PDB file of C-alpha atoms in Angstrom:
ATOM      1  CA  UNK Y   1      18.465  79.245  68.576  1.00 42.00           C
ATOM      2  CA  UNK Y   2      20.592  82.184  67.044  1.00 47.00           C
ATOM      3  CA  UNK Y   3      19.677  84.481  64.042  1.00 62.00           C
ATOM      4  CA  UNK Y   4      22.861  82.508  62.418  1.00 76.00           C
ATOM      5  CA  UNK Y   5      21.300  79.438  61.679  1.00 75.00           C
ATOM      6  CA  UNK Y   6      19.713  78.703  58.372  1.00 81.00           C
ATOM      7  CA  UNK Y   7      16.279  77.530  58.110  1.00 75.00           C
ATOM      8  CA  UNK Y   8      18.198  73.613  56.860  1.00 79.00           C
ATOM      9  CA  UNK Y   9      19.951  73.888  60.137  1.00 79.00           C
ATOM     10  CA  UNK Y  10      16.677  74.769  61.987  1.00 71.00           C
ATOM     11  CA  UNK Y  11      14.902  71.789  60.372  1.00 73.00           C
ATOM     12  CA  UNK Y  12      17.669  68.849  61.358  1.00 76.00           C
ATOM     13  CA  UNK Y  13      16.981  69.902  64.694  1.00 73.00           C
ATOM     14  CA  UNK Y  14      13.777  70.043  64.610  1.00 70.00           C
ATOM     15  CA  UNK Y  15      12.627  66.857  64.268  1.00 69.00           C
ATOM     16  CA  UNK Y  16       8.791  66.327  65.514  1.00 72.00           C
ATOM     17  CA  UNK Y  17       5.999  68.901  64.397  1.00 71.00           C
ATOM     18  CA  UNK Y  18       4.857  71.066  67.226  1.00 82.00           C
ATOM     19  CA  UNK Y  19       0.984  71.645  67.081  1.00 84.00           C
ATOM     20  CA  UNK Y  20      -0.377  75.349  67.097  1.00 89.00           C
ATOM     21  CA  UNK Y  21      -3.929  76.189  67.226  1.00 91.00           C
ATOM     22  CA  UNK Y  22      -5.677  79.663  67.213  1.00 94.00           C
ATOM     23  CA  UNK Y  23      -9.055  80.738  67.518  1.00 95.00           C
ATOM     24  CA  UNK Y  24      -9.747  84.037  65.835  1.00 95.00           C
ATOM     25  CA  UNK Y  25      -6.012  85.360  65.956  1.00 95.00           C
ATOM     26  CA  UNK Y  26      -7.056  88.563  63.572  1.00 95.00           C
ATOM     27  CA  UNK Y  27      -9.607  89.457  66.839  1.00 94.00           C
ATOM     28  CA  UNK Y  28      -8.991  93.233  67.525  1.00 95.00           C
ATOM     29  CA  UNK Y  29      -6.302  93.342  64.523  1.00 94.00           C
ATOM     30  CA  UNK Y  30      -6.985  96.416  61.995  1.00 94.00           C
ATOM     31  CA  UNK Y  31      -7.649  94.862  58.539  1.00 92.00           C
ATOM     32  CA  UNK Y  32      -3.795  96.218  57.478  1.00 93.00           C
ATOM     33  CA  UNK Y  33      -2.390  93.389  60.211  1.00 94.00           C
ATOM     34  CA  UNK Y  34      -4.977  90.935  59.507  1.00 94.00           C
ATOM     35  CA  UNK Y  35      -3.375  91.072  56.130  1.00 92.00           C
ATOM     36  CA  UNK Y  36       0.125  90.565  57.436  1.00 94.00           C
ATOM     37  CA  UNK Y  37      -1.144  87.998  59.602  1.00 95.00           C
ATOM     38  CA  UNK Y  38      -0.853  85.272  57.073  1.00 94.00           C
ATOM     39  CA  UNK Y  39       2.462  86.232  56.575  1.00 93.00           C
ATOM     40  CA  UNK Y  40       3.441  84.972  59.989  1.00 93.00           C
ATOM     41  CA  UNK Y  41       1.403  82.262  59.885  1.00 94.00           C
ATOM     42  CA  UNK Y  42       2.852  80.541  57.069  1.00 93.00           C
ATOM     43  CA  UNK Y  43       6.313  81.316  58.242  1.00 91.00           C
ATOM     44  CA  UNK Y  44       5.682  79.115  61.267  1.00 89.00           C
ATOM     45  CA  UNK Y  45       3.721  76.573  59.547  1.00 90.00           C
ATOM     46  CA  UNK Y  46       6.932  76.220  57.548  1.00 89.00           C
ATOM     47  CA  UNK Y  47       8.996  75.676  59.811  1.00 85.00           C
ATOM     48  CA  UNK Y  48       6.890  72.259  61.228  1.00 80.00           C
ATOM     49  CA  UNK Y  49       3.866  73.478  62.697  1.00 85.00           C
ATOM     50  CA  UNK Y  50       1.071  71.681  62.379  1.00 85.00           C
ATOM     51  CA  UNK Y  51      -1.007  75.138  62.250  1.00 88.00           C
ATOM     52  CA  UNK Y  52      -4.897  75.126  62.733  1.00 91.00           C
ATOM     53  CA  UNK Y  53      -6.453  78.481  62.308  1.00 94.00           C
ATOM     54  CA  UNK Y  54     -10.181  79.299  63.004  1.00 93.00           C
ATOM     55  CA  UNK Y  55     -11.063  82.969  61.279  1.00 92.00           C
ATOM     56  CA  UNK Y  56     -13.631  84.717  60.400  1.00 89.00           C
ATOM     57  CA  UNK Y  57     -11.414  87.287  58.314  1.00 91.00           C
ATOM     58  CA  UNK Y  58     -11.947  87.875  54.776  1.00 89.00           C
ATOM     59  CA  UNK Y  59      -8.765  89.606  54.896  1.00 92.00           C
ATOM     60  CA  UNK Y  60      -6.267  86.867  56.087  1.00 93.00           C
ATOM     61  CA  UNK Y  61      -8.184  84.865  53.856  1.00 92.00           C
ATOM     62  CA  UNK Y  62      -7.374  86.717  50.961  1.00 91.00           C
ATOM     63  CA  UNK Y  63      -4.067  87.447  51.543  1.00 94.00           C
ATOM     64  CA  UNK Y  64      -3.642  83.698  51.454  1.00 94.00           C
ATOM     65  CA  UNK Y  65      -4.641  83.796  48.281  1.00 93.00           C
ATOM     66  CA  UNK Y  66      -2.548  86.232  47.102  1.00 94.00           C
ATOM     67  CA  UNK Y  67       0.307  84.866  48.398  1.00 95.00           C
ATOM     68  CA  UNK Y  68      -0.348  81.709  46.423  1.00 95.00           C
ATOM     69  CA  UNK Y  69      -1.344  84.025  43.093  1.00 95.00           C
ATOM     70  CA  UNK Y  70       1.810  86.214  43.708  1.00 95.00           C
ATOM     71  CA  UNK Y  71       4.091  83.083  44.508  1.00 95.00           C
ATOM     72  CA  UNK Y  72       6.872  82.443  41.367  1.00 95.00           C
ATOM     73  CA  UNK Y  73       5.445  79.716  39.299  1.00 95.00           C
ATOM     74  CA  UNK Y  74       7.058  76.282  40.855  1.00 94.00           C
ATOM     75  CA  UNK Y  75       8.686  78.398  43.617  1.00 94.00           C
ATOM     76  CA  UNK Y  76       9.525  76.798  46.817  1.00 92.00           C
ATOM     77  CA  UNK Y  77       6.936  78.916  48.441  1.00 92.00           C
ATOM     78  CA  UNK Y  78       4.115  77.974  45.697  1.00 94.00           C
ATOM     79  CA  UNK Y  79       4.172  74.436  45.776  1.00 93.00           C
ATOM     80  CA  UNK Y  80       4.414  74.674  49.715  1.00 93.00           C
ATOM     81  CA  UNK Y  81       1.229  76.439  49.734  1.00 94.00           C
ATOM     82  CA  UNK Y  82      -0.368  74.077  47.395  1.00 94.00           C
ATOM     83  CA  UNK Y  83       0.227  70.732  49.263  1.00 92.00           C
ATOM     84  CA  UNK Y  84      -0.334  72.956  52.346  1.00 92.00           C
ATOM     85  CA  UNK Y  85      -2.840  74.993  53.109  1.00 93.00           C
ATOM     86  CA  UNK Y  86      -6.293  73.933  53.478  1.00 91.00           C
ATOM     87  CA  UNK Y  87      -9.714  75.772  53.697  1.00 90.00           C
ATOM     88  CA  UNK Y  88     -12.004  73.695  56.421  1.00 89.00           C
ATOM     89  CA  UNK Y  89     -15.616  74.724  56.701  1.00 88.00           C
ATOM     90  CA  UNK Y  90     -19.069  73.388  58.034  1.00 89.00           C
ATOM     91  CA  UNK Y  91     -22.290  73.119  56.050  1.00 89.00           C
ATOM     92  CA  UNK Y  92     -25.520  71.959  57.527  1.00 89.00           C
ATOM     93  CA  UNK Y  93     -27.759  70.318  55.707  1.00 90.00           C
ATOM     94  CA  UNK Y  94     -31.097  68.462  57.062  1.00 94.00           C
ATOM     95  CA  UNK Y  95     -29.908  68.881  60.516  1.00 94.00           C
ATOM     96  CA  UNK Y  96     -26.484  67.090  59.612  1.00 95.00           C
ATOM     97  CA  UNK Y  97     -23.302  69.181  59.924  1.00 94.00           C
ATOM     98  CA  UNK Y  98     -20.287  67.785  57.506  1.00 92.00           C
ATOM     99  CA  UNK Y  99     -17.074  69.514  57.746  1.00 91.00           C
ATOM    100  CA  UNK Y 100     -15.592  70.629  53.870  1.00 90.00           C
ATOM    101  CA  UNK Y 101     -11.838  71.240  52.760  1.00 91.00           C
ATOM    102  CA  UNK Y 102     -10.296  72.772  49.349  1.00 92.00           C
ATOM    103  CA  UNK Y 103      -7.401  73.534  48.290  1.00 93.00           C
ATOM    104  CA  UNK Y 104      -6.033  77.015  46.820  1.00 94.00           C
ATOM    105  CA  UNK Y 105      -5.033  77.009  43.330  1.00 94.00           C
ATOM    106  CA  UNK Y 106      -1.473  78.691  41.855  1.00 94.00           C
ATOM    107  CA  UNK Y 107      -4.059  81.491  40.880  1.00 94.00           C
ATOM    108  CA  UNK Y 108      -5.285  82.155  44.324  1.00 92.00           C
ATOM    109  CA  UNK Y 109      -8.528  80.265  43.886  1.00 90.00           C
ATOM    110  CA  UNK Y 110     -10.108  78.261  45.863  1.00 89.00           C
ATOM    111  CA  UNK Y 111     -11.265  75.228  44.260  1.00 89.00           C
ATOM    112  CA  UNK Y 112     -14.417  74.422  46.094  1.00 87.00           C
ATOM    113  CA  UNK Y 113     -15.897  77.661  46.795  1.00 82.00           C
ATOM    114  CA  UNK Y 114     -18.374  77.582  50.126  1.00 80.00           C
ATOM    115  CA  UNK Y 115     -21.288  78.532  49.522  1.00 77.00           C
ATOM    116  CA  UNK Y 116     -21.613  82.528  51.453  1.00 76.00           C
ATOM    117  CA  UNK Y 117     -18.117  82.579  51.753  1.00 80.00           C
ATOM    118  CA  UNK Y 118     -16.631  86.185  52.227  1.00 79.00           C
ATOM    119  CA  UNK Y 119     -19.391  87.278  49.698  1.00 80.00           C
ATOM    120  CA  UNK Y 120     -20.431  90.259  52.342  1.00 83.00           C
ATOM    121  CA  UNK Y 121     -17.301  92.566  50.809  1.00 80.00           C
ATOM    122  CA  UNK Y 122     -18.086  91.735  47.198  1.00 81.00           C
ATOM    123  CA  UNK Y 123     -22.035  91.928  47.480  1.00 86.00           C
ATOM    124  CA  UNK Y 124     -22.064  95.610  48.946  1.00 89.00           C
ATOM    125  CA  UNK Y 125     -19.262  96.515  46.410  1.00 87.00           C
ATOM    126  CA  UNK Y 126     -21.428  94.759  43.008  1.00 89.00           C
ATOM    127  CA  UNK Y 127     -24.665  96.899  44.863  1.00 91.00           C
ATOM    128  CA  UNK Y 128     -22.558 100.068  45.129  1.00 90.00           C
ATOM    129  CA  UNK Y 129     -21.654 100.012  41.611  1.00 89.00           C
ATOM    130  CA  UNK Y 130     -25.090  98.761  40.359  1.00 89.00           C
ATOM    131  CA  UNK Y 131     -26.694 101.499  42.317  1.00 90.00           C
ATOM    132  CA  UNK Y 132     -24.234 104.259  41.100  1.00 87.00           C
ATOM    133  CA  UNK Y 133     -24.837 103.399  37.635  1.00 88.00           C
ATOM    134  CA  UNK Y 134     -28.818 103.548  38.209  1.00 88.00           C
ATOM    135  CA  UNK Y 135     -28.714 106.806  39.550  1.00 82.00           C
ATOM    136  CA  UNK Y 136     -30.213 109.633  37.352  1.00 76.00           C
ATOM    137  CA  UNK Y 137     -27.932 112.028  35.270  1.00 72.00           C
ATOM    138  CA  UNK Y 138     -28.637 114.855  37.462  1.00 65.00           C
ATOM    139  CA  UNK Y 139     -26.969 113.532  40.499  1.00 59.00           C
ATOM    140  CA  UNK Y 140     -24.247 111.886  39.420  1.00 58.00           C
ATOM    141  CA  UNK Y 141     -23.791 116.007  37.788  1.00 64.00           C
ATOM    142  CA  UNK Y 142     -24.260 117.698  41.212  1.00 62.00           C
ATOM    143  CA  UNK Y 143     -21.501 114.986  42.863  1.00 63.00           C
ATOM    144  CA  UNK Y 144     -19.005 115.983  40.853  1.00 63.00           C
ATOM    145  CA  UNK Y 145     -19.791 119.599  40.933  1.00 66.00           C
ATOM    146  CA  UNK Y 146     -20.160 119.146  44.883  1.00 65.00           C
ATOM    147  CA  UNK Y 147     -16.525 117.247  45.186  1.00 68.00           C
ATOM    148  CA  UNK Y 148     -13.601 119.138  47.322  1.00 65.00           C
ATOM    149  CA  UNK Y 149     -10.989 120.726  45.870  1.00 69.00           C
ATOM    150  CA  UNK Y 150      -7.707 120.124  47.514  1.00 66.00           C
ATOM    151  CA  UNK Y 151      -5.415 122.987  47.786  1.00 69.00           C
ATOM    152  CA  UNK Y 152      -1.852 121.869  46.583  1.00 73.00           C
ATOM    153  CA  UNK Y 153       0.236 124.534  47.899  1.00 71.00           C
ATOM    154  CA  UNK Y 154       2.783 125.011  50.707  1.00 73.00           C
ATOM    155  CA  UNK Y 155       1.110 124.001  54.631  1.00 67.00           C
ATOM    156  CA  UNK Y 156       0.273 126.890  56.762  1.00 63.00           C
ATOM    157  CA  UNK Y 157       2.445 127.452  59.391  1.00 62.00           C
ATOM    158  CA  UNK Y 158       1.979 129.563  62.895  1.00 59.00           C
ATOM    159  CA  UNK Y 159       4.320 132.570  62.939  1.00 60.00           C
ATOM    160  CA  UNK Y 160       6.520 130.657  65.871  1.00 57.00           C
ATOM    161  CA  UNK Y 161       7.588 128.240  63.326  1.00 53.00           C
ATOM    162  CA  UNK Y 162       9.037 131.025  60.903  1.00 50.00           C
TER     163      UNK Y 162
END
């Protein structure tokens, strides 16, 4: 297959779904590529791959969502990722597991939220703030009078570079 052909052309000739599976792709990935990940991701599921992707990462996960909040209303790509993409995950209850799906939302939602899903992230964030704003008048005083000034001007340089 050559760069040349268009993604219609691609799709007559492709005409079976291949099956892709990945277990933890983001695995040693700095959050920045996790990010991208989904990117690449959805480009192959869009081109007829039946994609399955077990994460842990908050990070794909969200980008997901922003790609479906950040999608043109009734764009190609929007309604794709509407009728698409799925969110899987397993409760136990009672000693029963039961496997769970939603759906994302043209706002980046998703519409059943799990219960302790990615809350890690916004739970130390909500305590960071909650503590800062607890903190006495005093200290918050002596961090700003403590905070580094940056020096604008021109780098040094060694005399060799002169």
């Amino acid at each position: 297959l050559t760069s040349d052909v268009t993604l219609e052309e691609y799709l007559k000739r492709s005409s079976t779904y291949a099956h892709c599976a990945f277990e933890e792709p983001e695995a040693h990935l700095h959050p920045k590529a996790q990010s991208k990940l989904a990117h690449w991701l959805i480009a192959l599921a869009m081109s007829r791959r039946q994609m399955i992707v077990e994460t842990h990462s908050d990070h794909l996960v969200r980008r997901l969502r922003g790609l479906s909040a950040r999608a043109a209303r009734d764009s190609d790509l929007e309604r794709w990722i509407l009728e698409n993409v799925r969110i899987l995950w397993v409760e136990q209850r009672d000693g029963k597991s039961s496997v769970n799906t939603s759906r994302l939302t043209s706002d980046g939602i998703i519409e059943k939220w799990p219960s302790d899903f990615m809350d890690e992230a916004t739970d130390e964030e909500r305590s960071i703030y909650h503590a800062a704003l607890e903190k006495p008048e005093e200290s918050v005083k002596l961090a700003v009078e403590s905070q580094v000034i940056h020096d604008d001007g021109p780098e040094p340089y060694l005399d060799e570079d002169r």
